[in-house]
mmCIF file of C-alpha atoms in Angstrom:
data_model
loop_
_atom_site.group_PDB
_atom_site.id
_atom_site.type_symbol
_atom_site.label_atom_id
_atom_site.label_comp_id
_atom_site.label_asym_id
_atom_site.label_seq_id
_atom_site.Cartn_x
_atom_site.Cartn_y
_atom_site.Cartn_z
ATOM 1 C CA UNK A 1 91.319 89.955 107.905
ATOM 2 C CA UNK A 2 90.831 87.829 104.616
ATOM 3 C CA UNK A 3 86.720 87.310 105.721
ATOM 4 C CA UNK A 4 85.782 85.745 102.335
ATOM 5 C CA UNK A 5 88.430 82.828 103.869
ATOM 6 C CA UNK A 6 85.906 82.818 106.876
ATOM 7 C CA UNK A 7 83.108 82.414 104.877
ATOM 8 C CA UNK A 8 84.472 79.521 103.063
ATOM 9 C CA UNK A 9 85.627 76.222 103.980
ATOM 10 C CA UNK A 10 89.452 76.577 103.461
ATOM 11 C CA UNK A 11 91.045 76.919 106.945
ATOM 12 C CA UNK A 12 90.237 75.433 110.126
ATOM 13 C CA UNK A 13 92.343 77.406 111.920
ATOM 14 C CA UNK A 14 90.213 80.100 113.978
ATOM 15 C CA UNK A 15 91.069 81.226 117.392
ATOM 16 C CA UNK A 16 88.501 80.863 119.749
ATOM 17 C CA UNK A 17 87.586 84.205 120.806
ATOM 18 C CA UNK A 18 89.153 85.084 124.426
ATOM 19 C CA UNK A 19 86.073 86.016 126.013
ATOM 20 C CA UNK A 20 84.419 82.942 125.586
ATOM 21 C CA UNK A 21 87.004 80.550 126.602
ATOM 22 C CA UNK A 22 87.748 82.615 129.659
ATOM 23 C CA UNK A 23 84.151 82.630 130.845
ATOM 24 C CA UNK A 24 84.405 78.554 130.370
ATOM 25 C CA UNK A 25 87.937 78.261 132.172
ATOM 26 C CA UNK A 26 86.302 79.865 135.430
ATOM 27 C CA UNK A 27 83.980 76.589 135.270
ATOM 28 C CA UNK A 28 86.135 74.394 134.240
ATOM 29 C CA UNK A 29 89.857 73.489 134.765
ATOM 30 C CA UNK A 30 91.480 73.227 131.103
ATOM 31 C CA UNK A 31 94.524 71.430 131.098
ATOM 32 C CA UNK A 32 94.991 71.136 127.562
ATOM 33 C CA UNK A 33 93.818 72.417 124.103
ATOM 34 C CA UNK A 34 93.145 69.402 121.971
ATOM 35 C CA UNK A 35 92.925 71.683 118.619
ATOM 36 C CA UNK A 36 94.816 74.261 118.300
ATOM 37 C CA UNK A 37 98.123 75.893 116.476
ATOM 38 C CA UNK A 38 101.179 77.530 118.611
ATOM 39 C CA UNK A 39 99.502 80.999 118.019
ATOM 40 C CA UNK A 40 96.182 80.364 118.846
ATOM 41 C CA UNK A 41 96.327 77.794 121.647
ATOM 42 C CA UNK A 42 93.977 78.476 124.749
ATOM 43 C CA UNK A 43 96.203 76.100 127.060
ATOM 44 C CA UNK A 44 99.910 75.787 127.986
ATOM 45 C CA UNK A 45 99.021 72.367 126.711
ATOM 46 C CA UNK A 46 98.307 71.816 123.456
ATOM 47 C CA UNK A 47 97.777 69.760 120.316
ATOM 48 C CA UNK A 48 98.573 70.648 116.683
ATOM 49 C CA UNK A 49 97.394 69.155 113.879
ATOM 50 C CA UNK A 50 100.756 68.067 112.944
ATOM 51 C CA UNK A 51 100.525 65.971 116.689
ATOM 52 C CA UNK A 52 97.014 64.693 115.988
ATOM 53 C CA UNK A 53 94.740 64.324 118.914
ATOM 54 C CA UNK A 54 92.648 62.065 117.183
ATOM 55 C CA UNK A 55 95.347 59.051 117.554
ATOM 56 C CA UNK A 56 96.234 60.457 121.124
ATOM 57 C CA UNK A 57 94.988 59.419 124.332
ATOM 58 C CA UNK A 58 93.742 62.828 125.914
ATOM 59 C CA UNK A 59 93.335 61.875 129.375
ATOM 60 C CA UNK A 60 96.917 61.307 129.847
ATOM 61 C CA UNK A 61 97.341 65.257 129.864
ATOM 62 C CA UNK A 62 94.953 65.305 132.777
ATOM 63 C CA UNK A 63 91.399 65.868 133.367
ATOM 64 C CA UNK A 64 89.589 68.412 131.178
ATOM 65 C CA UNK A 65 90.334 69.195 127.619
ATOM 66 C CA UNK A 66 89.121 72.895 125.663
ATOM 67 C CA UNK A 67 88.160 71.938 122.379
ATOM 68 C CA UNK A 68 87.241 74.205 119.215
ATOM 69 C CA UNK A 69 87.528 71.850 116.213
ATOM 70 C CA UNK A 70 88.317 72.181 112.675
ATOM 71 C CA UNK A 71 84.519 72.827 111.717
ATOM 72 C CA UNK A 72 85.042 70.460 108.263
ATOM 73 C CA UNK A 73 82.346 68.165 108.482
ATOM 74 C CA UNK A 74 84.536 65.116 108.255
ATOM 75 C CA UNK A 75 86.956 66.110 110.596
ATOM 76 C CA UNK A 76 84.273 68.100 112.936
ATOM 77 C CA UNK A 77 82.408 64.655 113.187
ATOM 78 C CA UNK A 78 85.732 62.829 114.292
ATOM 79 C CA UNK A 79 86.426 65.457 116.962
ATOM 80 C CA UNK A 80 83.228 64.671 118.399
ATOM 81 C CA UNK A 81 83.448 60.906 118.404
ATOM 82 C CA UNK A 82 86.346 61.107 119.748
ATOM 83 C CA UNK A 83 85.252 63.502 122.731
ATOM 84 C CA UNK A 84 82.102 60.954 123.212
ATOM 85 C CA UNK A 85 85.234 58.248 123.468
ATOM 86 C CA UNK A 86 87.415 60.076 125.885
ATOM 87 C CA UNK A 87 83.754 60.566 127.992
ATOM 88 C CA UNK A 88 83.822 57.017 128.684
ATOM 89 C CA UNK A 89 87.639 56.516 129.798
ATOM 90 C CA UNK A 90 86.690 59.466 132.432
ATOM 91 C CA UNK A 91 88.011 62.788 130.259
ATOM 92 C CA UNK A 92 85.449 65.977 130.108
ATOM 93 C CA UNK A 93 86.151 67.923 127.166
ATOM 94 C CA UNK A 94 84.309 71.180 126.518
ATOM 95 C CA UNK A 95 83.892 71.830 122.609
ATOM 96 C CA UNK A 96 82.748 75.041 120.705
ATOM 97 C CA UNK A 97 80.721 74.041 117.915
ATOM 98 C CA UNK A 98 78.546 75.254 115.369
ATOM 99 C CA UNK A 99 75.110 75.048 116.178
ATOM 100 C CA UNK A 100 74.023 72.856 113.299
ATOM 101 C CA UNK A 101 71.362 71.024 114.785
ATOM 102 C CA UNK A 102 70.296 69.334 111.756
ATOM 103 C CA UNK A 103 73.809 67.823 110.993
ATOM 104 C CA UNK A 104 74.040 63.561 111.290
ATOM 105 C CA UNK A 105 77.081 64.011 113.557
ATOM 106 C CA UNK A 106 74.958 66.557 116.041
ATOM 107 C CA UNK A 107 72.177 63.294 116.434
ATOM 108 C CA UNK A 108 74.871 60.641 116.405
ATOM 109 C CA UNK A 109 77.096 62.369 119.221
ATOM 110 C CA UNK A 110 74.878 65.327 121.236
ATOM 111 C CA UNK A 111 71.442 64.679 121.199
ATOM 112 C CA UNK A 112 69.071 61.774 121.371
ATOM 113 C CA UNK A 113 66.210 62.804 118.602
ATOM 114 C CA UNK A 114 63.981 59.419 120.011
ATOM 115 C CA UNK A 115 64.211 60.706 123.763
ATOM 116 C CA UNK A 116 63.891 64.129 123.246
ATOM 117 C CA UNK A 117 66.990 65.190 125.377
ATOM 118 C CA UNK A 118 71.079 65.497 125.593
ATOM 119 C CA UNK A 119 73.152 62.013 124.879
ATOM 120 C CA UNK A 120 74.305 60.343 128.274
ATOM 121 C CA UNK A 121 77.267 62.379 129.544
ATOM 122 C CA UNK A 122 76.117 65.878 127.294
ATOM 123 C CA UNK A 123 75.245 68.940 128.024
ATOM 124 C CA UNK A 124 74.393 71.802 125.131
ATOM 125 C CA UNK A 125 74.934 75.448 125.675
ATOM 126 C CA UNK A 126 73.479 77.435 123.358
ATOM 127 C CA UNK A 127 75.209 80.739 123.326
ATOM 128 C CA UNK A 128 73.494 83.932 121.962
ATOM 129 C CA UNK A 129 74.410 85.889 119.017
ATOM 130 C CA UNK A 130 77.184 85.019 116.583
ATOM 131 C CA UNK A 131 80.647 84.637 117.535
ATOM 132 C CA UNK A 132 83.749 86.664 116.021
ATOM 133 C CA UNK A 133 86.799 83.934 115.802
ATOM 134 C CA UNK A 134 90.339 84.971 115.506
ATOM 135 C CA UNK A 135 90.157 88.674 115.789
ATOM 136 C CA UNK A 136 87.468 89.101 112.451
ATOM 137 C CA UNK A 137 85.536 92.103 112.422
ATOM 138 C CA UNK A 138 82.674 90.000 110.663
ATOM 139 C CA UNK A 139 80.917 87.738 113.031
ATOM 140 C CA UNK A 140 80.733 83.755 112.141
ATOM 141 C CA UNK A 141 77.688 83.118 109.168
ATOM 142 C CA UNK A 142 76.246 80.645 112.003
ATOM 143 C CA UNK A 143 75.435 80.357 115.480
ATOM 144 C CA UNK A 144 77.296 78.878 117.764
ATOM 145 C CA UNK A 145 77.175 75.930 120.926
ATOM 146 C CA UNK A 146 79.272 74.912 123.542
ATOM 147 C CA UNK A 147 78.695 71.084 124.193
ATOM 148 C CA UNK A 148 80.589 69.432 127.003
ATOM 149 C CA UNK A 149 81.144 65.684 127.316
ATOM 150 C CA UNK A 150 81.014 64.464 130.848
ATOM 151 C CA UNK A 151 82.446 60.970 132.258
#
């Protein structure tokens, strides 16, 4: 495993690690992976970049979504408006993030700095430790979050 790639900002391509998303799937019924590549999709369903969720409407492939974004803070910050989007047209999507709580998109789309509390619709997860994504024997050089978007 290339882990100065991890380290750096050149691929967004990192597999959720199993673990994780199966401990979510027991909540929550994932119908389709809105971010993902043929080899590391989490769902039968799934979108590649090539497809481009972000134009698609992802309630038409059913009710909840598994989301673990490209972590580039332009696209990152898209993923998440367009979660917050899908919220309001009745789609859940579950997202693993990177806990960067003092990012612009983390106040615009997950928390509320003025009311002290989750957005309407969001719930954050904090989850313990650092994560290992796609196999790497080097753990991720932040923590992580799960954040899911409620209708």
């Amino acid at each position: 495993m290339n882990t100065a790639l991890m380290f750096s900002s050149k691929s967004d391509e990192w597999a959720t690690p199993q673990a994780t998303f199966d401990t979510l799937a027991r909540e929550f019924p994932f119908a389709v992976d809105l971010a993902a590549t043929a080899e590391n999709a989490k769902c039968r369903q799934f979108i590649t970049a090539h497809q481009n969720a972000l134009t698609r409407d992802w309630w038409e492939y059913g009710d909840y979504g598994w989301l673990n974004p490209p972590y580039s803070r332009g696209l990152c910050a898209k993923f998440l408006e367009k979660a917050a989007d899908e919220r309001r047209k009745g789609f859940t999507t579950v997202a693993l993030l990177p806990a960067r709580t003092d990012t612009q998109m983390f106040h615009q789309y997950v928390y509320n700095a003025s009311q002290w509390q989750a957005r309407d619709g969001v719930e954050i997860r904090f989850l313990p430790g650092r994560l290992r994504f796609g196999g790497s024997t080097n753990a991720a050089p932040f923590p992580s979050m799960v954040v899911v978007f409620t209708p």
